[in-house]
Amino acid sequence: YSEFIIANANEKNTRAAGSIRLDLALPHNIQLFATFLSSSNVNERDYGGPSAEPQTQMALGDVIFGAKYAHVVTPYLNIGGMAFTRFFSGVGEVGPDLGATAVGGRLLVTLDGRHFLPGKRAGFLVHLNLGYVYDNSMSLMGDAPNAADWPDTLQPFYQHLVKQFALGLSRSRAEIALGVEVPIRLGKGLLAPIVEYGFKYFTDDADKDLLSWHENDRVLISGGVSPDHAMAHNMILGLRYHFNRQFSMDVGVDIALGYPGYAISPSLPVYNVFASLNYRGAAGATGDCTPKTITIIKKEVQYVEKSKPAPLTGFVVGKVVDEKGSPISGAVVSYPGTGKSDQATDELGGFTSYQLKPGSHLIRISHPKYNIGDKKVDITASESGQKVTISLKSKVAALCPVVVAIQDGKNKPMSGNVRILGKTMAGAELSKEQSVDDSGKGSLSLPPGAYQLVITKQKYLARQQTITLPTCTDTRVEVMLKRKPARSAVHLNKKKKRITITKKVHFKYNKATLLKASNTLLDEVASLLIEHPEVLLVRVEGHTDNRGNPKYNMKLSQQRAEAVRNYLIAQGVKPERLEAKGYGRSRPRYANISERFRRKNRRVEFTILKQK
């Protein structure tokens, strides 16, 4: 904008602001919300002298918390209320300045004209908004400069006004707004042009120090408004487009029609162009995303001439049930080809149709958890209605084909057992077992989800594989099982909370690289962990002897512990069950007085930290 704060100052003001708002819908039409705001304001003008004022000023960290409530009075009249608190971030501080807090409340009354135009592609809504805000944000500015203290320059005065506008500050005010919205169905979406007129009356007294600058026409206000003018009004022209039930977008412009005086509150911008993108989550707190709709039965009275009797009609009194005869609430009832609006079944699965002309009519029932059900009904003229029961079949979840191929160490097919553990995409726990025959191939059918496959066979080491099935595609899992050693070197001691090994884990000299000689031993450790899921967390510990630099030994022991952990994960142990810790030379098992004892101190140990 140009010269909208003060006239004849060659002023140019550029402002960008944004916010993120989070809403939480609760039962009984209550909604909580939190809004996080930030803005950046650039003011350029002829300073006419030195000034320490920054050209760019930012307001970061303002937060609004509030609650809303809505109530349907009649099918065409709704009322709502809102209470909120705004916390302003302190100037040059981290965190809010509680002394500058604003609180307020608003009442919204909406007349829904679509009630009077049923079946039309367009309708109208009229909104009346009344509110009051007790705003103490001006306290962030401190005392305003007095003209008597600055006889030769206007800079302190300009700085004060620009700063209060840049920070988004204001004064206590009463508000009223009247808006008209015209929703129009456009393809699969809904377009709504919006026009709103707003009026504000500022209830605080004018700042006397700022008034002093207006004496002798020392400054001129844009638009010729009195400096203690207490009223402002604006108009908003906008468009709202609903892509579907979850996504919508707003664009528009807010135009100032009248300004408050600068000693009352900052001037309104000449115009504000704005846009917002909104997303509404489909699932509620219980996971049930079925919309609840209130069905209102209207009785229509038609006055006609006696010579033209009203045509006789009938209607359906229906009930929607599942395969077991249990009622289905929240099912959508539609009447294809009639232009009638959709209805919804009540908590007992019931609905009453519109008045329909005699003849054959199609009634369609839909619900997210059931297959669509169509019912042809022959309507006859009746005052009592025809009773109809419509049964829906539950949707069968798609199953994903999974092939498990098991081989031995020589790449030959072999039989085995597969245990499946995990959760479906819907959050249901799944646990099942299936055997694989000598062909080495087993076919599984699993719903989309994430699963662990535990493959076992007697006299062989267990393996575990993780698979994720976001969609149903063919999945193949190949597993090679190794024979267990004739004499086990790995033992589980739950009482002492340890996994003991009777052989050493070998590394390359002075490195954290595992030697192949250790693979069989670590394969057996991995198998033991897979076969004992009750062992929840194990710490892999690395130790060294006392030779060498202590810091280097500590680093080497950590790297070796991590190498063992990574190997176990590669064999199928879940990463969250393992942690690695190097202790260097700090925990010797024997005194480092001989090469034999030092060799025993160079070791890897397994400590159980959590178990069922």
XYZ file of C-alpha atoms in Angstrom:
612
model
C 0.000 0.000 0.000
C 1.075 3.598 -0.530
C 0.491 6.323 2.086
C -2.191 4.559 4.064
C -0.783 5.246 7.569
C 0.205 8.895 7.145
C -0.465 11.186 4.169
C 2.242 13.024 2.204
C 5.143 10.930 3.568
C 6.015 9.068 0.337
C 5.306 5.949 2.317
C 5.151 2.425 0.935
C 4.096 -0.464 3.200
C 4.357 -4.160 2.268
C 2.985 -6.801 4.591
C 2.936 -10.614 4.512
C 1.202 -12.611 7.212
C 0.249 -16.238 7.751
C -1.214 -18.592 10.275
C -1.762 -22.276 10.943
C -4.942 -23.283 12.766
C -5.619 -26.678 14.309
C -9.181 -27.655 15.209
C -10.322 -30.545 17.398
C -13.991 -31.577 17.150
C -15.481 -32.945 20.377
C -18.901 -34.454 21.112
C -21.962 -32.245 21.641
C -20.960 -29.791 18.864
C -17.962 -28.440 20.801
C -14.751 -27.551 18.996
C -11.363 -26.504 20.389
C -8.847 -24.612 18.276
C -5.328 -23.191 18.376
C -3.948 -20.650 15.897
C -0.258 -19.791 15.449
C 0.431 -16.471 13.694
C 3.423 -14.688 12.194
C 3.918 -11.614 10.025
C 6.599 -9.542 8.331
C 6.131 -5.810 7.630
C 8.362 -3.613 5.437
C 7.909 0.191 5.636
C 9.745 2.524 3.272
C 9.398 6.347 3.320
C 11.273 9.631 3.273
C 12.786 9.734 6.755
C 13.816 13.399 6.602
C 16.581 12.763 9.081
C 18.441 9.996 10.892
C 16.389 7.087 12.257
C 17.255 3.880 14.102
C 13.965 2.290 13.080
C 14.398 -1.078 11.300
C 12.833 -1.138 7.852
C 11.535 -4.692 8.359
C 9.663 -5.655 11.529
C 8.383 -9.123 12.317
C 5.776 -10.478 14.720
C 6.434 -14.129 15.500
C 4.878 -16.446 18.014
C 1.429 -14.949 18.589
C -0.961 -17.726 19.652
C -4.757 -17.900 19.907
C -6.556 -20.560 21.940
C -10.321 -20.869 21.953
C -13.472 -22.943 21.844
C -16.613 -22.952 19.703
C -20.113 -24.259 20.184
C -22.869 -24.753 17.591
C -26.585 -25.428 17.958
C -29.269 -26.176 15.363
C -32.378 -24.243 16.414
C -34.491 -25.155 13.359
C -33.652 -26.685 9.954
C -33.012 -23.163 8.645
C -31.642 -21.347 11.721
C -28.321 -22.099 13.440
C -26.541 -20.261 16.249
C -22.964 -20.537 17.403
C -20.662 -19.032 19.975
C -16.911 -18.616 20.351
C -14.600 -17.569 23.185
C -10.874 -17.038 22.685
C -7.677 -15.730 24.239
C -4.777 -14.277 22.228
C -1.258 -14.201 23.615
C 1.122 -11.702 21.978
C 4.828 -12.437 21.843
C 6.944 -9.937 23.737
C 8.898 -7.364 21.724
C 12.475 -8.622 21.497
C 11.632 -11.513 23.822
C 11.118 -15.242 23.562
C 7.630 -16.167 24.750
C 4.410 -14.235 25.325
C 3.962 -10.972 27.207
C 0.987 -11.888 29.430
C 0.268 -8.241 30.170
C -0.700 -7.748 26.517
C -3.252 -10.561 26.372
C -6.551 -10.103 24.485
C -9.773 -12.004 25.242
C -13.059 -11.962 23.412
C -16.264 -13.662 22.440
C -18.527 -13.778 19.403
C -22.087 -14.858 18.594
C -22.958 -16.125 15.106
C -26.509 -16.490 13.755
C -26.968 -18.184 10.363
C -30.092 -18.322 8.216
C -29.802 -21.275 5.801
C -31.817 -20.365 2.708
C -31.179 -23.768 1.131
C -34.050 -25.017 3.286
C -36.420 -22.922 1.176
C -34.915 -24.072 -2.160
C -34.772 -27.907 -1.897
C -33.286 -29.761 -4.859
C -31.737 -26.635 -6.417
C -28.080 -26.495 -7.494
C -27.651 -23.189 -5.672
C -28.833 -21.722 -2.379
C -27.918 -18.937 0.001
C -26.842 -18.423 3.604
C -26.983 -15.198 5.610
C -24.606 -14.811 8.582
C -24.807 -12.236 11.382
C -21.748 -11.979 13.641
C -21.687 -9.985 16.899
C -18.677 -9.777 19.198
C -16.540 -7.894 21.679
C -12.775 -8.061 22.224
C -10.993 -6.739 25.319
C -7.595 -6.007 23.809
C -4.586 -4.927 25.874
C -1.989 -5.513 23.159
C -1.108 -1.810 22.939
C 0.750 -2.217 26.236
C 3.594 -3.762 24.193
C 4.311 -0.284 22.776
C 4.941 1.502 26.045
C 4.294 5.258 26.256
C 3.676 7.095 22.979
C 6.085 9.955 22.095
C 4.825 13.485 22.894
C 5.080 16.131 20.173
C 6.437 18.739 22.628
C 9.540 16.589 23.182
C 10.296 16.406 19.439
C 9.747 19.855 17.891
C 12.049 19.339 14.888
C 11.283 15.826 13.604
C 8.319 13.519 12.969
C 10.408 10.335 13.109
C 9.397 9.177 16.653
C 5.751 9.657 15.680
C 6.146 7.650 12.440
C 8.122 4.936 14.203
C 5.406 4.493 16.830
C 2.574 4.157 14.281
C 4.471 1.834 11.939
C 5.556 -0.400 14.810
C 2.061 -0.839 16.272
C 0.707 -1.724 12.812
C 3.622 -4.083 12.073
C 3.044 -5.975 15.336
C -0.697 -6.333 14.643
C -1.776 -4.437 17.759
C -5.184 -2.919 18.407
C -7.574 -1.714 21.139
C -10.759 -3.027 22.752
C -13.672 -2.977 20.332
C -17.239 -4.048 19.603
C -17.709 -5.814 16.266
C -20.611 -6.574 13.939
C -20.511 -8.232 10.525
C -23.158 -9.311 8.017
C -22.291 -11.822 5.320
C -24.029 -13.564 2.420
C -22.796 -16.888 1.009
C -24.154 -18.488 -2.191
C -23.133 -22.193 -2.449
C -23.268 -23.519 -6.021
C -22.661 -27.155 -6.981
C -19.836 -27.234 -9.535
C -18.957 -30.725 -10.755
C -18.086 -32.821 -7.719
C -17.282 -29.742 -5.652
C -19.087 -26.790 -4.137
C -18.259 -23.152 -5.012
C -19.454 -20.396 -2.680
C -19.045 -16.673 -3.511
C -19.031 -14.622 -0.277
C -19.697 -10.927 0.443
C -19.282 -9.574 3.977
C -19.613 -6.110 5.494
C -17.907 -5.480 8.850
C -18.099 -2.627 11.357
C -15.893 -1.947 14.407
C -16.360 0.537 17.238
C -13.276 1.070 19.428
C -14.248 1.565 23.079
C -10.930 2.813 24.554
C -10.035 6.486 24.921
C -7.677 8.157 22.461
C -3.981 8.430 23.359
C -3.406 12.088 24.342
C 0.297 11.994 23.476
C -0.509 10.929 19.932
C -3.217 13.575 19.669
C -0.559 16.211 20.411
C 1.087 15.542 17.043
C -2.044 16.708 15.163
C -1.965 20.230 16.580
C -1.252 22.976 14.036
C -1.739 20.431 11.212
C 1.708 19.062 11.878
C 0.704 15.683 10.412
C -2.032 14.738 7.955
C -3.972 11.514 8.201
C -4.688 9.496 5.092
C -8.342 9.948 4.116
C -8.714 13.076 6.243
C -10.027 11.130 9.258
C -9.997 12.736 12.705
C -7.143 11.337 14.889
C -9.670 10.273 17.559
C -12.128 8.670 15.126
C -13.470 5.556 16.909
C -15.134 3.685 14.034
C -13.948 1.585 11.113
C -15.677 -0.524 8.496
C -14.593 -2.884 5.732
C -15.880 -5.217 3.026
C -14.688 -8.716 2.132
C -15.166 -10.249 -1.331
C -14.199 -13.895 -1.507
C -14.618 -17.370 -2.930
C -14.711 -20.657 -1.028
C -14.380 -23.953 -2.898
C -14.987 -27.359 -1.301
C -13.161 -30.023 -3.317
C -14.778 -32.737 -1.185
C -15.756 -33.293 2.460
C -12.142 -32.944 3.591
C -10.417 -30.307 1.444
C -11.483 -26.696 0.879
C -9.809 -23.452 -0.183
C -10.588 -19.773 0.472
C -9.373 -16.760 -1.554
C -10.457 -13.150 -1.359
C -9.711 -9.523 -0.668
C -10.480 -7.435 2.454
C -11.108 -3.793 1.481
C -11.047 -0.908 3.986
C -14.020 1.471 3.624
C -13.451 3.643 6.720
C -10.495 4.156 9.060
C -10.044 4.637 12.806
C -7.982 7.607 13.993
C -4.342 6.816 14.712
C -4.726 7.846 18.376
C -7.405 5.127 18.772
C -6.004 2.206 16.765
C -3.743 1.530 13.769
C -5.220 2.360 10.373
C -6.830 -0.435 8.400
C -4.828 -1.560 5.350
C -6.169 -0.292 2.025
C -6.666 -3.941 1.064
C -5.560 -7.391 2.187
C -5.351 -10.271 -0.297
C -5.657 -13.598 1.487
C -5.807 -17.337 0.790
C -6.142 -20.423 2.956
C -6.154 -24.196 2.503
C -8.168 -26.327 4.916
C -8.163 -30.046 5.669
C -10.696 -31.804 7.850
C -9.717 -35.264 9.162
C -12.157 -38.052 8.343
C -11.730 -40.168 11.500
C -13.103 -39.220 14.890
C -11.591 -40.085 18.275
C -13.206 -43.521 18.166
C -11.998 -44.275 14.635
C -15.580 -44.215 13.301
C -15.679 -41.905 10.291
C -19.372 -42.419 9.610
C -21.079 -39.008 9.420
C -24.069 -38.636 11.701
C -26.958 -36.915 9.954
C -30.231 -35.774 11.464
C -33.200 -36.598 9.241
C -35.979 -34.030 9.458
C -39.331 -35.001 7.986
C -41.098 -32.025 6.439
C -44.855 -31.800 6.081
C -45.743 -29.735 3.048
C -49.177 -28.140 2.623
C -50.171 -27.241 -0.913
C -53.116 -24.965 -1.616
C -54.806 -25.648 -4.980
C -58.018 -24.800 -6.685
C -60.882 -27.202 -6.019
C -61.148 -27.969 -9.709
C -57.570 -29.336 -9.648
C -57.295 -31.921 -6.862
C -53.825 -32.638 -5.502
C -52.280 -35.832 -6.909
C -52.227 -38.770 -4.536
C -48.762 -39.836 -3.285
C -47.202 -42.449 -1.064
C -44.056 -42.903 0.962
C -41.811 -45.590 2.406
C -41.144 -46.336 6.066
C -37.867 -48.236 5.796
C -35.324 -49.995 7.933
C -31.711 -50.865 6.993
C -30.103 -53.935 8.602
C -27.010 -56.110 8.167
C -26.882 -59.852 7.382
C -27.690 -60.673 11.010
C -30.666 -58.322 11.131
C -28.922 -55.712 13.287
C -29.830 -52.082 12.450
C -27.303 -49.927 10.556
C -27.230 -46.288 11.633
C -25.761 -43.483 9.531
C -26.460 -45.230 6.199
C -27.099 -42.792 3.321
C -30.501 -43.142 1.640
C -30.732 -41.719 -1.899
C -33.398 -41.625 -4.595
C -31.657 -41.742 -8.021
C -33.383 -39.804 -10.788
C -35.750 -37.878 -8.509
C -33.602 -34.869 -7.612
C -34.379 -35.469 -3.937
C -31.714 -34.791 -1.317
C -30.062 -37.692 0.474
C -31.280 -38.806 3.873
C -29.635 -40.877 6.605
C -30.853 -43.712 8.809
C -31.307 -43.045 12.512
C -29.712 -45.014 15.357
C -32.295 -47.787 14.886
C -31.596 -48.021 11.162
C -34.910 -46.395 10.244
C -35.861 -43.740 7.700
C -39.009 -42.236 6.194
C -38.877 -41.295 2.518
C -40.187 -38.185 0.821
C -43.685 -38.191 -0.680
C -43.344 -40.084 -3.972
C -45.678 -40.437 -6.925
C -47.287 -43.859 -7.416
C -45.159 -46.195 -9.497
C -41.791 -47.974 -9.387
C -38.978 -46.142 -7.556
C -35.349 -47.084 -6.828
C -34.035 -46.600 -3.300
C -30.237 -46.842 -2.915
C -28.522 -47.437 0.443
C -24.782 -46.831 0.940
C -22.441 -47.095 3.936
C -18.605 -47.149 4.134
C -18.579 -50.581 5.793
C -21.150 -52.267 3.542
C -21.793 -52.959 -0.141
C -24.304 -50.673 -1.842
C -27.858 -51.994 -1.697
C -30.554 -51.150 -4.289
C -34.240 -51.766 -3.666
C -37.066 -51.262 -6.177
C -40.306 -50.299 -4.472
C -43.724 -50.010 -6.092
C -45.318 -46.992 -4.459
C -49.066 -46.854 -4.074
C -51.125 -43.950 -2.801
C -51.277 -44.343 0.952
C -51.437 -42.234 4.083
C -49.722 -44.848 6.271
C -46.691 -45.616 4.125
C -45.175 -48.891 2.942
C -42.867 -50.766 5.294
C -39.645 -51.948 3.650
C -36.572 -53.680 5.109
C -33.288 -53.447 3.166
C -30.368 -55.731 4.027
C -26.735 -54.782 3.314
C -23.783 -57.146 3.055
C -20.524 -56.296 4.821
C -17.593 -55.424 2.608
C -15.014 -58.202 2.454
C -11.489 -56.894 2.991
C -9.140 -57.564 0.088
C -6.451 -60.195 0.782
C -2.896 -59.946 -0.500
C -1.138 -63.052 -1.862
C 2.224 -63.777 -0.198
C 4.514 -66.666 -1.162
C 7.114 -67.869 1.378
C 9.976 -69.873 -0.137
C 12.231 -71.811 2.319
C 15.643 -73.245 1.367
C 18.482 -74.903 3.221
C 22.139 -73.862 3.100
C 22.557 -75.693 -0.227
C 19.667 -73.836 -1.890
C 17.403 -76.867 -1.760
C 13.674 -76.462 -0.963
C 12.632 -77.620 2.481
C 9.557 -77.651 4.705
C 9.044 -75.413 7.722
C 6.596 -73.429 9.812
C 5.622 -69.749 9.389
C 4.204 -67.677 12.267
C 2.620 -64.349 11.214
C 2.350 -61.484 13.715
C 1.340 -57.863 13.085
C -1.422 -55.363 12.450
C -3.738 -54.760 9.504
C -4.117 -51.296 7.949
C -7.355 -51.010 9.926
C -5.393 -51.490 13.188
C -6.604 -55.048 13.955
C -4.098 -57.448 15.552
C -3.316 -60.538 13.475
C -1.645 -63.754 14.655
C -1.657 -67.019 12.732
C 0.563 -69.987 11.808
C 0.928 -71.922 8.601
C 3.124 -74.833 7.589
C 5.161 -75.133 4.392
C 5.446 -78.582 2.776
C 8.514 -80.221 1.223
C 8.109 -78.189 -1.963
C 9.487 -75.276 0.068
C 6.707 -72.908 -0.988
C 3.825 -71.752 1.183
C 0.992 -69.472 0.057
C -0.461 -66.928 2.494
C -3.429 -64.561 2.157
C -3.071 -61.453 4.313
C -5.029 -58.176 4.467
C -3.012 -54.982 3.852
C -0.830 -54.225 6.871
C 2.630 -54.669 8.419
C 3.738 -58.111 9.626
C 6.662 -60.114 11.011
C 7.126 -63.593 9.542
C 8.933 -65.988 11.917
C 10.203 -69.049 10.014
C 11.205 -72.099 12.072
C 12.080 -75.772 11.577
C 13.314 -78.351 14.019
C 17.128 -78.578 14.169
C 17.440 -75.294 12.215
C 18.057 -71.719 13.341
C 14.973 -69.465 13.253
C 14.771 -66.461 10.919
C 12.462 -63.466 10.894
C 11.385 -61.233 8.006
C 9.337 -58.010 8.088
C 6.918 -57.266 5.257
C 4.680 -54.264 4.618
C 1.616 -54.585 2.396
C 0.197 -51.096 1.769
C -1.757 -52.447 -1.201
C -2.491 -55.914 -2.498
C 0.348 -56.888 -4.833
C 2.081 -60.242 -5.244
C 4.803 -60.548 -2.595
C 7.531 -63.209 -2.416
C 9.636 -63.832 0.696
C 12.743 -66.007 0.331
C 14.392 -67.411 3.468
C 17.448 -69.624 3.934
C 17.576 -71.642 7.158
C 20.886 -72.782 8.622
C 21.344 -75.941 10.668
C 21.814 -75.581 14.388
C 25.284 -76.547 15.669
C 25.522 -80.018 17.182
C 26.481 -78.389 20.453
C 24.932 -75.037 21.260
C 27.264 -72.186 22.250
C 24.435 -69.789 23.208
C 22.317 -70.028 26.367
C 19.491 -67.897 27.782
C 19.551 -67.147 31.522
C 16.451 -65.086 32.358
C 17.148 -65.190 36.074
C 20.572 -63.530 35.669
C 19.261 -61.465 32.732
C 22.015 -62.551 30.390
C 22.568 -64.382 27.124
C 25.806 -66.270 27.613
C 28.071 -67.434 24.803
C 30.764 -70.095 25.254
C 32.700 -68.972 22.168
C 34.269 -65.635 21.270
C 33.112 -63.121 18.689
C 36.116 -62.509 16.416
C 37.029 -59.254 14.658
C 39.839 -58.176 12.373
C 42.848 -56.970 14.344
C 42.326 -53.480 15.723
C 39.119 -53.065 13.662
C 35.347 -53.423 14.062
C 34.998 -55.804 11.091
C 33.449 -59.172 11.984
C 35.265 -62.297 10.826
C 33.250 -65.039 9.100
C 34.250 -67.389 11.891
C 31.769 -65.530 14.119
C 28.766 -65.875 11.784
C 27.597 -69.241 13.124
C 27.765 -68.014 16.732
C 25.836 -64.788 15.986
C 23.309 -66.670 13.835
C 22.565 -68.749 16.918
C 22.157 -65.586 19.050
C 19.719 -64.171 16.461
C 17.750 -67.430 16.392
C 17.476 -67.467 20.190
C 16.101 -63.896 20.211
C 13.596 -64.678 17.454
C 12.366 -67.787 19.300
C 12.005 -65.822 22.568
C 9.936 -62.673 21.849
C 9.440 -62.261 25.605
C 12.996 -60.889 25.712
C 12.131 -57.282 24.857
C 15.456 -55.422 24.970
C 19.078 -56.611 24.915
C 22.220 -54.514 25.235
C 25.169 -55.639 23.102
C 28.298 -54.744 25.085
C 31.817 -54.369 23.733
C 34.933 -54.652 25.987
C 38.704 -54.339 25.427
C 41.849 -54.994 27.463
C 44.054 -52.267 28.976
C 46.541 -51.936 26.139
C 46.460 -48.846 23.937
C 44.898 -45.412 24.260
C 41.802 -45.456 26.530
C 39.796 -43.108 24.265
C 40.638 -45.194 21.217
C 39.657 -48.396 23.054
C 36.329 -46.862 24.070
C 35.603 -45.866 20.469
C 36.659 -49.293 19.124
C 34.497 -51.166 21.667
C 31.476 -49.029 20.674
C 32.030 -49.712 16.976
C 32.368 -53.452 17.606
C 29.156 -53.539 19.663
C 27.351 -51.733 16.851
C 28.747 -54.172 14.269
C 27.302 -57.107 16.246
C 23.960 -55.312 16.604
C 23.805 -54.628 12.854
C 24.561 -58.281 12.065
C 21.739 -59.483 14.336
C 19.323 -57.029 12.703
C 20.333 -58.354 9.275
C 19.384 -61.855 10.479
C 15.839 -60.705 11.297
C 15.965 -59.385 14.891
C 13.854 -56.213 15.216
C 16.078 -53.107 15.712
C 14.045 -51.852 18.681
C 15.030 -54.990 20.646
C 18.762 -54.192 20.491
C 21.042 -51.410 21.676
C 24.839 -51.191 21.529
C 27.225 -49.911 24.195
C 31.021 -49.855 24.278
C 32.827 -49.900 27.649
C 36.424 -49.974 26.449
C 38.770 -51.058 29.266
C 36.486 -49.844 32.092
C 34.953 -53.258 32.974
C 37.643 -55.983 32.931
C 36.544 -59.464 33.926
C 40.108 -60.461 34.926
C 43.194 -58.542 35.974
C 45.158 -57.527 32.870
C 48.367 -59.191 34.066
C 48.888 -61.746 31.298
C 48.085 -62.240 27.644
C 45.650 -65.037 28.560
C 43.664 -62.753 30.879
C 43.814 -59.842 28.433
C 42.401 -62.106 25.705
C 39.471 -62.985 27.988
C 38.828 -59.301 28.654
C 38.481 -58.646 24.900
C 34.889 -59.840 24.600
C 31.273 -59.221 23.548
C 28.472 -59.765 26.080
C 24.670 -59.652 25.930
C 22.665 -58.191 28.853
C 18.857 -58.407 29.022
C 17.408 -55.012 29.951
C 13.686 -55.768 29.560
C 11.712 -59.004 29.506
C 8.181 -60.189 30.119
